[in-house]
Backbone atoms as SQL, in Angstrom:
CREATE TABLE atoms (id INTEGER PRIMARY KEY, chain TEXT, resi INTEGER, resn TEXT, atom TEXT, x REAL, y REAL, z REAL);
INSERT INTO atoms VALUES
  (1, 'A', 1, 'MET', 'N', -31.623, 96.479, 143.618),
  (2, 'A', 1, 'MET', 'CA', -32.725, 96.751, 142.712),
  (3, 'A', 1, 'MET', 'C', -34.045, 96.410, 143.391),
  (4, 'A', 2, 'ASN', 'N', -35.016, 97.273, 143.213),
  (5, 'A', 2, 'ASN', 'CA', -36.340, 97.074, 143.784),
  (6, 'A', 2, 'ASN', 'C', -37.284, 96.507, 142.728),
  (7, 'A', 3, 'GLN', 'N', -38.335, 95.878, 143.200),
  (8, 'A', 3, 'GLN', 'CA', -39.330, 95.333, 142.288),
  (9, 'A', 3, 'GLN', 'C', -40.528, 96.287, 142.248),
  (10, 'A', 4, 'TYR', 'N', -40.964, 96.610, 141.037),
  (11, 'A', 4, 'TYR', 'CA', -42.065, 97.554, 140.827),
  (12, 'A', 4, 'TYR', 'C', -43.131, 96.930, 139.938),
  (13, 'A', 5, 'GLU', 'N', -44.296, 97.551, 139.998),
  (14, 'A', 5, 'GLU', 'CA', -45.408, 97.153, 139.148),
  (15, 'A', 5, 'GLU', 'C', -46.039, 98.457, 138.663),
  (16, 'A', 6, 'THR', 'N', -46.215, 98.585, 137.367),
  (17, 'A', 6, 'THR', 'CA', -46.849, 99.779, 136.826),
  (18, 'A', 6, 'THR', 'C', -48.055, 99.376, 135.991),
  (19, 'A', 7, 'VAL', 'N', -49.143, 100.102, 136.176),
  (20, 'A', 7, 'VAL', 'CA', -50.351, 99.894, 135.384),
  (21, 'A', 7, 'VAL', 'C', -50.657, 101.223, 134.719),
  (22, 'A', 8, 'PHE', 'N', -50.878, 101.186, 133.406),
  (23, 'A', 8, 'PHE', 'CA', -51.280, 102.410, 132.724),
  (24, 'A', 8, 'PHE', 'C', -52.458, 102.121, 131.810),
  (25, 'A', 9, 'ILE', 'N', -53.249, 103.173, 131.588),
  (26, 'A', 9, 'ILE', 'CA', -54.457, 103.070, 130.772),
  (27, 'A', 9, 'ILE', 'C', -54.247, 103.911, 129.529),
  (28, 'A', 10, 'LEU', 'N', -54.373, 103.274, 128.373),
  (29, 'A', 10, 'LEU', 'CA', -54.230, 103.971, 127.097),
  (30, 'A', 10, 'LEU', 'C', -55.600, 104.321, 126.545),
  (31, 'A', 11, 'THR', 'N', -55.658, 105.384, 125.773),
  (32, 'A', 11, 'THR', 'CA', -56.915, 105.851, 125.199),
  (33, 'A', 11, 'THR', 'C', -57.531, 104.779, 124.279),
  (34, 'A', 12, 'PRO', 'N', -58.842, 104.640, 124.278),
  (35, 'A', 12, 'PRO', 'CA', -59.486, 103.572, 123.508),
  (36, 'A', 12, 'PRO', 'C', -59.563, 103.833, 122.006),
  (37, 'A', 13, 'VAL', 'N', -59.212, 105.022, 121.541),
  (38, 'A', 13, 'VAL', 'CA', -59.314, 105.324, 120.119),
  (39, 'A', 13, 'VAL', 'C', -58.134, 104.779, 119.313),
  (40, 'A', 14, 'LEU', 'N', -57.163, 104.169, 119.989),
  (41, 'A', 14, 'LEU', 'CA', -56.000, 103.607, 119.306),
  (42, 'A', 14, 'LEU', 'C', -56.352, 102.298, 118.609),
  (43, 'A', 15, 'SER', 'N', -55.681, 102.041, 117.502),
  (44, 'A', 15, 'SER', 'CA', -55.821, 100.733, 116.868),
  (45, 'A', 15, 'SER', 'C', -54.987, 99.741, 117.672),
  (46, 'A', 16, 'ASP', 'N', -55.163, 98.468, 117.375),
  (47, 'A', 16, 'ASP', 'CA', -54.417, 97.432, 118.091),
  (48, 'A', 16, 'ASP', 'C', -52.916, 97.620, 117.887),
  (49, 'A', 17, 'GLU', 'N', -52.532, 97.978, 116.676),
  (50, 'A', 17, 'GLU', 'CA', -51.115, 98.180, 116.361),
  (51, 'A', 17, 'GLU', 'C', -50.542, 99.380, 117.116),
  (52, 'A', 18, 'GLN', 'N', -51.308, 100.473, 117.187),
  (53, 'A', 18, 'GLN', 'CA', -50.856, 101.664, 117.904),
  (54, 'A', 18, 'GLN', 'C', -50.721, 101.394, 119.399),
  (55, 'A', 19, 'MET', 'N', -51.639, 100.590, 119.934),
  (56, 'A', 19, 'MET', 'CA', -51.585, 100.255, 121.355),
  (57, 'A', 19, 'MET', 'C', -50.321, 99.449, 121.651),
  (58, 'A', 20, 'LYS', 'N', -50.026, 98.460, 120.811),
  (59, 'A', 20, 'LYS', 'CA', -48.817, 97.649, 121.015),
  (60, 'A', 20, 'LYS', 'C', -47.554, 98.485, 120.852),
  (61, 'A', 21, 'GLU', 'N', -47.599, 99.465, 119.961),
  (62, 'A', 21, 'GLU', 'CA', -46.460, 100.366, 119.766),
  (63, 'A', 21, 'GLU', 'C', -46.207, 101.202, 121.023),
  (64, 'A', 22, 'ALA', 'N', -47.285, 101.686, 121.653),
  (65, 'A', 22, 'ALA', 'CA', -47.155, 102.479, 122.881),
  (66, 'A', 22, 'ALA', 'C', -46.586, 101.627, 124.015),
  (67, 'A', 23, 'VAL', 'N', -47.057, 100.388, 124.130),
  (68, 'A', 23, 'VAL', 'CA', -46.546, 99.480, 125.165),
  (69, 'A', 23, 'VAL', 'C', -45.067, 99.211, 124.919),
  (70, 'A', 24, 'ALA', 'N', -44.690, 98.982, 123.666),
  (71, 'A', 24, 'ALA', 'CA', -43.285, 98.721, 123.324),
  (72, 'A', 24, 'ALA', 'C', -42.408, 99.928, 123.668),
  (73, 'A', 25, 'LYS', 'N', -42.946, 101.134, 123.486),
  (74, 'A', 25, 'LYS', 'CA', -42.193, 102.353, 123.809),
  (75, 'A', 25, 'LYS', 'C', -41.844, 102.385, 125.290),
  (76, 'A', 26, 'PHE', 'N', -42.827, 102.103, 126.145),
  (77, 'A', 26, 'PHE', 'CA', -42.571, 102.159, 127.590),
  (78, 'A', 26, 'PHE', 'C', -41.668, 101.010, 128.046),
  (79, 'A', 27, 'LYS', 'N', -41.809, 99.848, 127.421),
  (80, 'A', 27, 'LYS', 'CA', -40.910, 98.735, 127.756),
  (81, 'A', 27, 'LYS', 'C', -39.474, 99.072, 127.347),
  (82, 'A', 28, 'THR', 'N', -39.306, 99.761, 126.227),
  (83, 'A', 28, 'THR', 'CA', -37.976, 100.170, 125.773),
  (84, 'A', 28, 'THR', 'C', -37.358, 101.159, 126.749),
  (85, 'A', 29, 'ILE', 'N', -38.157, 102.088, 127.258),
  (86, 'A', 29, 'ILE', 'CA', -37.656, 103.053, 128.252),
  (87, 'A', 29, 'ILE', 'C', -37.130, 102.299, 129.470),
  (88, 'A', 30, 'LEU', 'N', -37.872, 101.282, 129.893),
  (89, 'A', 30, 'LEU', 'CA', -37.450, 100.494, 131.054),
  (90, 'A', 30, 'LEU', 'C', -36.158, 99.729, 130.773),
  (91, 'A', 31, 'THR', 'N', -36.117, 99.011, 129.656),
  (92, 'A', 31, 'THR', 'CA', -34.933, 98.188, 129.367),
  (93, 'A', 31, 'THR', 'C', -33.702, 99.051, 129.096),
  (94, 'A', 32, 'ASP', 'N', -33.877, 100.204, 128.450),
  (95, 'A', 32, 'ASP', 'CA', -32.744, 101.103, 128.213),
  (96, 'A', 32, 'ASP', 'C', -32.213, 101.671, 129.523),
  (97, 'A', 33, 'GLY', 'N', -33.080, 101.790, 130.521),
  (98, 'A', 33, 'GLY', 'CA', -32.671, 102.291, 131.831),
  (99, 'A', 33, 'GLY', 'C', -32.073, 101.215, 132.728),
  (100, 'A', 34, 'GLY', 'N', -31.970, 99.994, 132.220),
  (101, 'A', 34, 'GLY', 'CA', -31.353, 98.911, 132.977),
  (102, 'A', 34, 'GLY', 'C', -32.336, 98.072, 133.767),
  (103, 'A', 35, 'ALA', 'N', -33.624, 98.208, 133.487),
  (104, 'A', 35, 'ALA', 'CA', -34.632, 97.422, 134.204),
  (105, 'A', 35, 'ALA', 'C', -34.739, 96.024, 133.611),
  (106, 'A', 36, 'GLU', 'N', -35.134, 95.101, 134.452),
  (107, 'A', 36, 'GLU', 'CA', -35.388, 93.718, 134.028),
  (108, 'A', 36, 'GLU', 'C', -36.901, 93.504, 134.083),
  (109, 'A', 37, 'ILE', 'N', -37.517, 93.302, 132.921),
  (110, 'A', 37, 'ILE', 'CA', -38.967, 93.125, 132.870),
  (111, 'A', 37, 'ILE', 'C', -39.296, 91.682, 133.246),
  (112, 'A', 38, 'LEU', 'N', -40.111, 91.528, 134.289),
  (113, 'A', 38, 'LEU', 'CA', -40.475, 90.211, 134.791),
  (114, 'A', 38, 'LEU', 'C', -41.756, 89.686, 134.159),
  (115, 'A', 39, 'ASN', 'N', -42.708, 90.588, 133.927),
  (116, 'A', 39, 'ASN', 'CA', -44.019, 90.161, 133.439),
  (117, 'A', 39, 'ASN', 'C', -44.703, 91.324, 132.745),
  (118, 'A', 40, 'GLU', 'N', -45.479, 90.992, 131.731),
  (119, 'A', 40, 'GLU', 'CA', -46.290, 91.996, 131.034),
  (120, 'A', 40, 'GLU', 'C', -47.642, 91.377, 130.759),
  (121, 'A', 41, 'GLU', 'N', -48.686, 92.101, 131.109),
  (122, 'A', 41, 'GLU', 'CA', -50.041, 91.603, 130.879),
  (123, 'A', 41, 'GLU', 'C', -50.852, 92.682, 130.179),
  (124, 'A', 42, 'LEU', 'N', -51.427, 92.329, 129.044),
  (125, 'A', 42, 'LEU', 'CA', -52.347, 93.223, 128.358),
  (126, 'A', 42, 'LEU', 'C', -53.744, 92.810, 128.791),
  (127, 'A', 43, 'TRP', 'N', -54.383, 93.637, 129.600),
  (128, 'A', 43, 'TRP', 'CA', -55.712, 93.298, 130.118),
  (129, 'A', 43, 'TRP', 'C', -56.798, 93.622, 129.114),
  (130, 'A', 44, 'GLY', 'N', -56.480, 94.378, 128.082),
  (131, 'A', 44, 'GLY', 'CA', -57.439, 94.682, 127.038),
  (132, 'A', 44, 'GLY', 'C', -58.296, 95.899, 127.340),
  (133, 'A', 45, 'LEU', 'N', -59.341, 96.034, 126.551),
  (134, 'A', 45, 'LEU', 'CA', -60.251, 97.177, 126.663),
  (135, 'A', 45, 'LEU', 'C', -61.223, 96.938, 127.811),
  (136, 'A', 46, 'LYS', 'N', -61.195, 97.813, 128.795),
  (137, 'A', 46, 'LYS', 'CA', -62.058, 97.688, 129.974),
  (138, 'A', 46, 'LYS', 'C', -62.815, 98.988, 130.189),
  (139, 'A', 47, 'LYS', 'N', -63.941, 98.877, 130.857),
  (140, 'A', 47, 'LYS', 'CA', -64.750, 100.053, 131.207),
  (141, 'A', 47, 'LYS', 'C', -64.097, 100.764, 132.389),
  (142, 'A', 48, 'LEU', 'N', -64.034, 102.081, 132.305),
  (143, 'A', 48, 'LEU', 'CA', -63.466, 102.877, 133.390),
  (144, 'A', 48, 'LEU', 'C', -64.525, 103.108, 134.471),
  (145, 'A', 49, 'ALA', 'N', -64.089, 103.328, 135.686),
  (146, 'A', 49, 'ALA', 'CA', -65.011, 103.589, 136.790),
  (147, 'A', 49, 'ALA', 'C', -65.705, 104.940, 136.616),
  (148, 'A', 50, 'TYR', 'N', -65.027, 105.889, 135.991),
  (149, 'A', 50, 'TYR', 'CA', -65.586, 107.210, 135.722),
  (150, 'A', 50, 'TYR', 'C', -64.954, 107.717, 134.425),
  (151, 'A', 51, 'PRO', 'N', -65.649, 108.588, 133.702),
  (152, 'A', 51, 'PRO', 'CA', -65.099, 109.087, 132.432),
  (153, 'A', 51, 'PRO', 'C', -63.822, 109.901, 132.646),
  (154, 'A', 52, 'ILE', 'N', -62.856, 109.681, 131.771),
  (155, 'A', 52, 'ILE', 'CA', -61.607, 110.452, 131.766),
  (156, 'A', 52, 'ILE', 'C', -61.484, 111.035, 130.362),
  (157, 'A', 53, 'GLU', 'N', -61.393, 112.349, 130.263),
  (158, 'A', 53, 'GLU', 'CA', -61.326, 113.040, 128.969),
  (159, 'A', 53, 'GLU', 'C', -62.475, 112.601, 128.056),
  (160, 'A', 54, 'LYS', 'N', -63.661, 112.467, 128.623),
  (161, 'A', 54, 'LYS', 'CA', -64.894, 112.077, 127.932),
  (162, 'A', 54, 'LYS', 'C', -64.819, 110.680, 127.318),
  (163, 'A', 55, 'LYS', 'N', -63.950, 109.837, 127.861),
  (164, 'A', 55, 'LYS', 'CA', -63.835, 108.457, 127.400),
  (165, 'A', 55, 'LYS', 'C', -64.265, 107.532, 128.539),
  (166, 'A', 56, 'SER', 'N', -65.041, 106.499, 128.211),
  (167, 'A', 56, 'SER', 'CA', -65.547, 105.611, 129.258),
  (168, 'A', 56, 'SER', 'C', -64.845, 104.253, 129.268),
  (169, 'A', 57, 'THR', 'N', -63.927, 104.016, 128.312),
  (170, 'A', 57, 'THR', 'CA', -63.156, 102.770, 128.266),
  (171, 'A', 57, 'THR', 'C', -61.685, 103.097, 128.035),
  (172, 'A', 58, 'GLY', 'N', -60.831, 102.084, 128.236),
  (173, 'A', 58, 'GLY', 'CA', -59.404, 102.262, 128.002),
  (174, 'A', 58, 'GLY', 'C', -58.690, 100.928, 127.956),
  (175, 'A', 59, 'PHE', 'N', -57.534, 100.898, 127.302),
  (176, 'A', 59, 'PHE', 'CA', -56.693, 99.700, 127.247),
  (177, 'A', 59, 'PHE', 'C', -55.826, 99.665, 128.502),
  (178, 'A', 60, 'TYR', 'N', -55.972, 98.632, 129.300),
  (179, 'A', 60, 'TYR', 'CA', -55.192, 98.474, 130.527),
  (180, 'A', 60, 'TYR', 'C', -53.960, 97.610, 130.256),
  (181, 'A', 61, 'VAL', 'N', -52.814, 98.035, 130.784),
  (182, 'A', 61, 'VAL', 'CA', -51.559, 97.296, 130.620),
  (183, 'A', 61, 'VAL', 'C', -50.840, 97.260, 131.964),
  (184, 'A', 62, 'LEU', 'N', -50.361, 96.070, 132.361),
  (185, 'A', 62, 'LEU', 'CA', -49.584, 95.912, 133.591),
  (186, 'A', 62, 'LEU', 'C', -48.191, 95.446, 133.208),
  (187, 'A', 63, 'VAL', 'N', -47.176, 96.081, 133.770),
  (188, 'A', 63, 'VAL', 'CA', -45.787, 95.670, 133.549),
  (189, 'A', 63, 'VAL', 'C', -45.126, 95.549, 134.915),
  (190, 'A', 64, 'GLU', 'N', -44.525, 94.401, 135.150),
  (191, 'A', 64, 'GLU', 'CA', -43.812, 94.132, 136.398),
  (192, 'A', 64, 'GLU', 'C', -42.321, 94.110, 136.075),
  (193, 'A', 65, 'PHE', 'N', -41.505, 94.811, 136.874),
  (194, 'A', 65, 'PHE', 'CA', -40.085, 94.906, 136.545),
  (195, 'A', 65, 'PHE', 'C', -39.244, 95.162, 137.789),
  (196, 'A', 66, 'LYS', 'N', -37.941, 94.924, 137.645),
  (197, 'A', 66, 'LYS', 'CA', -36.963, 95.249, 138.684),
  (198, 'A', 66, 'LYS', 'C', -36.064, 96.347, 138.135),
  (199, 'A', 67, 'SER', 'N', -35.865, 97.397, 138.935),
  (200, 'A', 67, 'SER', 'CA', -34.996, 98.479, 138.485),
  (201, 'A', 67, 'SER', 'C', -34.514, 99.299, 139.672),
  (202, 'A', 68, 'GLU', 'N', -33.672, 100.245, 139.344),
  (203, 'A', 68, 'GLU', 'CA', -33.206, 101.207, 140.331),
  (204, 'A', 68, 'GLU', 'C', -34.296, 102.275, 140.514),
  (205, 'A', 69, 'PRO', 'N', -34.409, 102.866, 141.698),
  (206, 'A', 69, 'PRO', 'CA', -35.467, 103.861, 141.955),
  (207, 'A', 69, 'PRO', 'C', -35.399, 105.102, 141.056),
  (208, 'A', 70, 'THR', 'N', -34.228, 105.446, 140.542),
  (209, 'A', 70, 'THR', 'CA', -34.091, 106.650, 139.724),
  (210, 'A', 70, 'THR', 'C', -34.822, 106.527, 138.385),
  (211, 'A', 71, 'LEU', 'N', -35.048, 105.315, 137.918),
  (212, 'A', 71, 'LEU', 'CA', -35.705, 105.096, 136.630),
  (213, 'A', 71, 'LEU', 'C', -37.196, 105.425, 136.680),
  (214, 'A', 72, 'ILE', 'N', -37.798, 105.345, 137.856),
  (215, 'A', 72, 'ILE', 'CA', -39.242, 105.548, 137.990),
  (216, 'A', 72, 'ILE', 'C', -39.641, 106.963, 137.579),
  (217, 'A', 73, 'SER', 'N', -38.883, 107.960, 138.000),
  (218, 'A', 73, 'SER', 'CA', -39.230, 109.341, 137.640),
  (219, 'A', 73, 'SER', 'C', -39.138, 109.547, 136.128),
  (220, 'A', 74, 'LYS', 'N', -38.147, 108.955, 135.493),
  (221, 'A', 74, 'LYS', 'CA', -38.011, 109.062, 134.031),
  (222, 'A', 74, 'LYS', 'C', -39.212, 108.410, 133.329),
  (223, 'A', 75, 'LEU', 'N', -39.632, 107.251, 133.825),
  (224, 'A', 75, 'LEU', 'CA', -40.772, 106.550, 133.251),
  (225, 'A', 75, 'LEU', 'C', -42.046, 107.385, 133.391),
  (226, 'A', 76, 'GLU', 'N', -42.271, 107.944, 134.568),
  (227, 'A', 76, 'GLU', 'CA', -43.492, 108.714, 134.814),
  (228, 'A', 76, 'GLU', 'C', -43.514, 110.030, 134.041),
  (229, 'A', 77, 'VAL', 'N', -42.353, 110.619, 133.796),
  (230, 'A', 77, 'VAL', 'CA', -42.288, 111.819, 132.948),
  (231, 'A', 77, 'VAL', 'C', -42.741, 111.454, 131.532),
  (232, 'A', 78, 'ASN', 'N', -42.326, 110.305, 131.054),
  (233, 'A', 78, 'ASN', 'CA', -42.743, 109.868, 129.721),
  (234, 'A', 78, 'ASN', 'C', -44.231, 109.550, 129.667),
  (235, 'A', 79, 'TYR', 'N', -44.792, 109.011, 130.752),
  (236, 'A', 79, 'TYR', 'CA', -46.242, 108.806, 130.809),
  (237, 'A', 79, 'TYR', 'C', -46.968, 110.147, 130.666),
  (238, 'A', 80, 'ARG', 'N', -46.492, 111.162, 131.399),
  (239, 'A', 80, 'ARG', 'CA', -47.144, 112.473, 131.375),
  (240, 'A', 80, 'ARG', 'C', -47.051, 113.133, 130.002),
  (241, 'A', 81, 'ARG', 'N', -45.951, 112.927, 129.307),
  (242, 'A', 81, 'ARG', 'CA', -45.737, 113.562, 128.005),
  (243, 'A', 81, 'ARG', 'C', -46.522, 112.891, 126.882),
  (244, 'A', 82, 'ASP', 'N', -46.888, 111.646, 127.055),
  (245, 'A', 82, 'ASP', 'CA', -47.564, 110.889, 126.004),
  (246, 'A', 82, 'ASP', 'C', -49.067, 111.100, 126.099),
  (247, 'A', 83, 'GLU', 'N', -49.677, 111.647, 125.047),
  (248, 'A', 83, 'GLU', 'CA', -51.112, 111.942, 125.087),
  (249, 'A', 83, 'GLU', 'C', -51.969, 110.691, 125.005),
  (250, 'A', 84, 'ARG', 'N', -51.373, 109.545, 124.673),
  (251, 'A', 84, 'ARG', 'CA', -52.132, 108.286, 124.602),
  (252, 'A', 84, 'ARG', 'C', -52.431, 107.720, 125.984),
  (253, 'A', 85, 'VAL', 'N', -51.698, 108.157, 127.007),
  (254, 'A', 85, 'VAL', 'CA', -51.871, 107.635, 128.365),
  (255, 'A', 85, 'VAL', 'C', -52.910, 108.475, 129.114),
  (256, 'A', 86, 'LEU', 'N', -53.990, 107.806, 129.551),
  (257, 'A', 86, 'LEU', 'CA', -55.027, 108.491, 130.326),
  (258, 'A', 86, 'LEU', 'C', -54.642, 108.576, 131.795),
  (259, 'A', 87, 'ARG', 'N', -54.235, 107.441, 132.381),
  (260, 'A', 87, 'ARG', 'CA', -53.838, 107.357, 133.793),
  (261, 'A', 87, 'ARG', 'C', -52.711, 106.334, 133.929),
  (262, 'A', 88, 'TYR', 'N', -51.948, 106.467, 135.007),
  (263, 'A', 88, 'TYR', 'CA', -50.893, 105.499, 135.298),
  (264, 'A', 88, 'TYR', 'C', -50.661, 105.460, 136.798),
  (265, 'A', 89, 'ILE', 'N', -50.098, 104.367, 137.253),
  (266, 'A', 89, 'ILE', 'CA', -49.658, 104.260, 138.647),
  (267, 'A', 89, 'ILE', 'C', -48.488, 103.282, 138.676),
  (268, 'A', 90, 'THR', 'N', -47.474, 103.632, 139.436),
  (269, 'A', 90, 'THR', 'CA', -46.314, 102.764, 139.624),
  (270, 'A', 90, 'THR', 'C', -46.152, 102.534, 141.115),
  (271, 'A', 91, 'VAL', 'N', -46.033, 101.269, 141.500),
  (272, 'A', 91, 'VAL', 'CA', -45.989, 100.891, 142.912),
  (273, 'A', 91, 'VAL', 'C', -44.756, 100.029, 143.165),
  (274, 'A', 92, 'LYS', 'N', -44.053, 100.325, 144.268),
  (275, 'A', 92, 'LYS', 'CA', -42.942, 99.482, 144.697),
  (276, 'A', 92, 'LYS', 'C', -43.528, 98.317, 145.476),
  (277, 'A', 93, 'LEU', 'N', -43.135, 97.099, 145.108),
  (278, 'A', 93, 'LEU', 'CA', -43.669, 95.912, 145.771),
  (279, 'A', 93, 'LEU', 'C', -42.790, 95.543, 146.955),
  (280, 'A', 94, 'ASP', 'N', -43.422, 95.318, 148.114),
  (281, 'A', 94, 'ASP', 'CA', -42.665, 94.796, 149.250),
  (282, 'A', 94, 'ASP', 'C', -42.512, 93.285, 149.057),
  (283, 'A', 95, 'LYS', 'N', -41.875, 92.612, 150.003),
  (284, 'A', 95, 'LYS', 'CA', -41.580, 91.189, 149.799),
  (285, 'A', 95, 'LYS', 'C', -42.844, 90.343, 149.693),
  (286, 'A', 96, 'TYR', 'N', -43.900, 90.713, 150.415),
  (287, 'A', 96, 'TYR', 'CA', -45.144, 89.939, 150.365),
  (288, 'A', 96, 'TYR', 'C', -45.870, 90.139, 149.034),
  (289, 'A', 97, 'ALA', 'N', -45.881, 91.380, 148.562),
  (290, 'A', 97, 'ALA', 'CA', -46.512, 91.666, 147.272),
  (291, 'A', 97, 'ALA', 'C', -45.729, 90.999, 146.148),
  (292, 'A', 98, 'ALA', 'N', -44.401, 90.949, 146.263),
  (293, 'A', 98, 'ALA', 'CA', -43.581, 90.296, 145.241),
  (294, 'A', 98, 'ALA', 'C', -43.860, 88.794, 145.211),
  (295, 'A', 99, 'GLN', 'N', -44.036, 88.186, 146.393),
  (296, 'A', 99, 'GLN', 'CA', -44.372, 86.758, 146.446),
  (297, 'A', 99, 'GLN', 'C', -45.738, 86.501, 145.824),
  (298, 'A', 100, 'TYR', 'N', -46.694, 87.366, 146.121),
  (299, 'A', 100, 'TYR', 'CA', -48.039, 87.217, 145.554),
  (300, 'A', 100, 'TYR', 'C', -47.998, 87.370, 144.034),
  (301, 'A', 101, 'ALA', 'N', -47.230, 88.350, 143.545),
  (302, 'A', 101, 'ALA', 'CA', -47.120, 88.573, 142.104),
  (303, 'A', 101, 'ALA', 'C', -46.504, 87.354, 141.411),
  (304, 'A', 102, 'GLU', 'N', -45.522, 86.734, 142.075),
  (305, 'A', 102, 'GLU', 'CA', -44.898, 85.532, 141.504),
  (306, 'A', 102, 'GLU', 'C', -45.891, 84.378, 141.430),
  (307, 'A', 103, 'LYS', 'N', -46.699, 84.215, 142.485),
  (308, 'A', 103, 'LYS', 'CA', -47.736, 83.177, 142.466),
  (309, 'A', 103, 'LYS', 'C', -48.731, 83.430, 141.343),
  (310, 'A', 104, 'ARG', 'N', -49.128, 84.686, 141.184),
  (311, 'A', 104, 'ARG', 'CA', -50.078, 85.045, 140.128),
  (312, 'A', 104, 'ARG', 'C', -49.483, 84.769, 138.747),
  (313, 'A', 105, 'ARG', 'N', -48.187, 85.087, 138.567),
  (314, 'A', 105, 'ARG', 'CA', -47.515, 84.814, 137.284),
  (315, 'A', 105, 'ARG', 'C', -47.508, 83.327, 136.991),
  (316, 'A', 106, 'ASN', 'N', -47.191, 82.522, 138.009),
  (317, 'A', 106, 'ASN', 'CA', -47.127, 81.067, 137.829),
  (318, 'A', 106, 'ASN', 'C', -48.500, 80.511, 137.498),
  (319, 'A', 107, 'LYS', 'N', -49.537, 81.039, 138.150),
  (320, 'A', 107, 'LYS', 'CA', -50.895, 80.570, 137.913),
  (321, 'A', 107, 'LYS', 'C', -51.337, 80.886, 136.478),
  (322, 'A', 108, 'THR', 'N', -51.035, 82.103, 136.010),
  (323, 'A', 108, 'THR', 'CA', -51.430, 82.466, 134.654),
  (324, 'A', 108, 'THR', 'C', -50.609, 81.711, 133.607),
  (325, 'A', 109, 'ALA', 'N', -49.362, 81.386, 133.942),
  (326, 'A', 109, 'ALA', 'CA', -48.528, 80.614, 133.012),
  (327, 'A', 109, 'ALA', 'C', -49.078, 79.204, 132.852),
  (328, 'A', 110, 'LYS', 'N', -49.582, 78.624, 133.940),
  (329, 'A', 110, 'LYS', 'CA', -50.169, 77.283, 133.872),
  (330, 'A', 110, 'LYS', 'C', -51.448, 77.289, 133.051),
  (331, 'A', 111, 'LYS', 'N', -52.241, 78.363, 133.170),
  (332, 'A', 111, 'LYS', 'CA', -53.489, 78.449, 132.398),
  (333, 'A', 111, 'LYS', 'C', -53.212, 78.523, 130.907),
  (334, 'A', 112, 'GLU', 'N', -52.122, 79.218, 130.526),
  (335, 'A', 112, 'GLU', 'CA', -51.775, 79.376, 129.110),
  (336, 'A', 112, 'GLU', 'C', -51.277, 78.074, 128.504),
  (337, 'A', 113, 'ASP', 'N', -50.707, 77.194, 129.316),
  (338, 'A', 113, 'ASP', 'CA', -50.188, 75.907, 128.796),
  (339, 'A', 113, 'ASP', 'C', -51.274, 74.957, 128.533);
């Protein structure tokens, strides 16, 4: 199993409940496909670098997970089909990026305590 990190931007016109519902949908796709979710971060409403579909802000979400490579195409097809998703990117983490992500997770966990 490889370690991946996906970031997607949801449209800003969603309510808080709708945004959480969309995030839950993508997490369900991952878990149903046999992925192990390591971390999830809701970065909140952020300004975009350039307008996308005449929108200048979006809800940013990061999900870190371990899965088989075949699941990535299924996940990205669902991103494309969902009109709430403005942009997305999924990246396979090498061993150094995975170590950095673990350090970042530990640092944010300490801040929350």
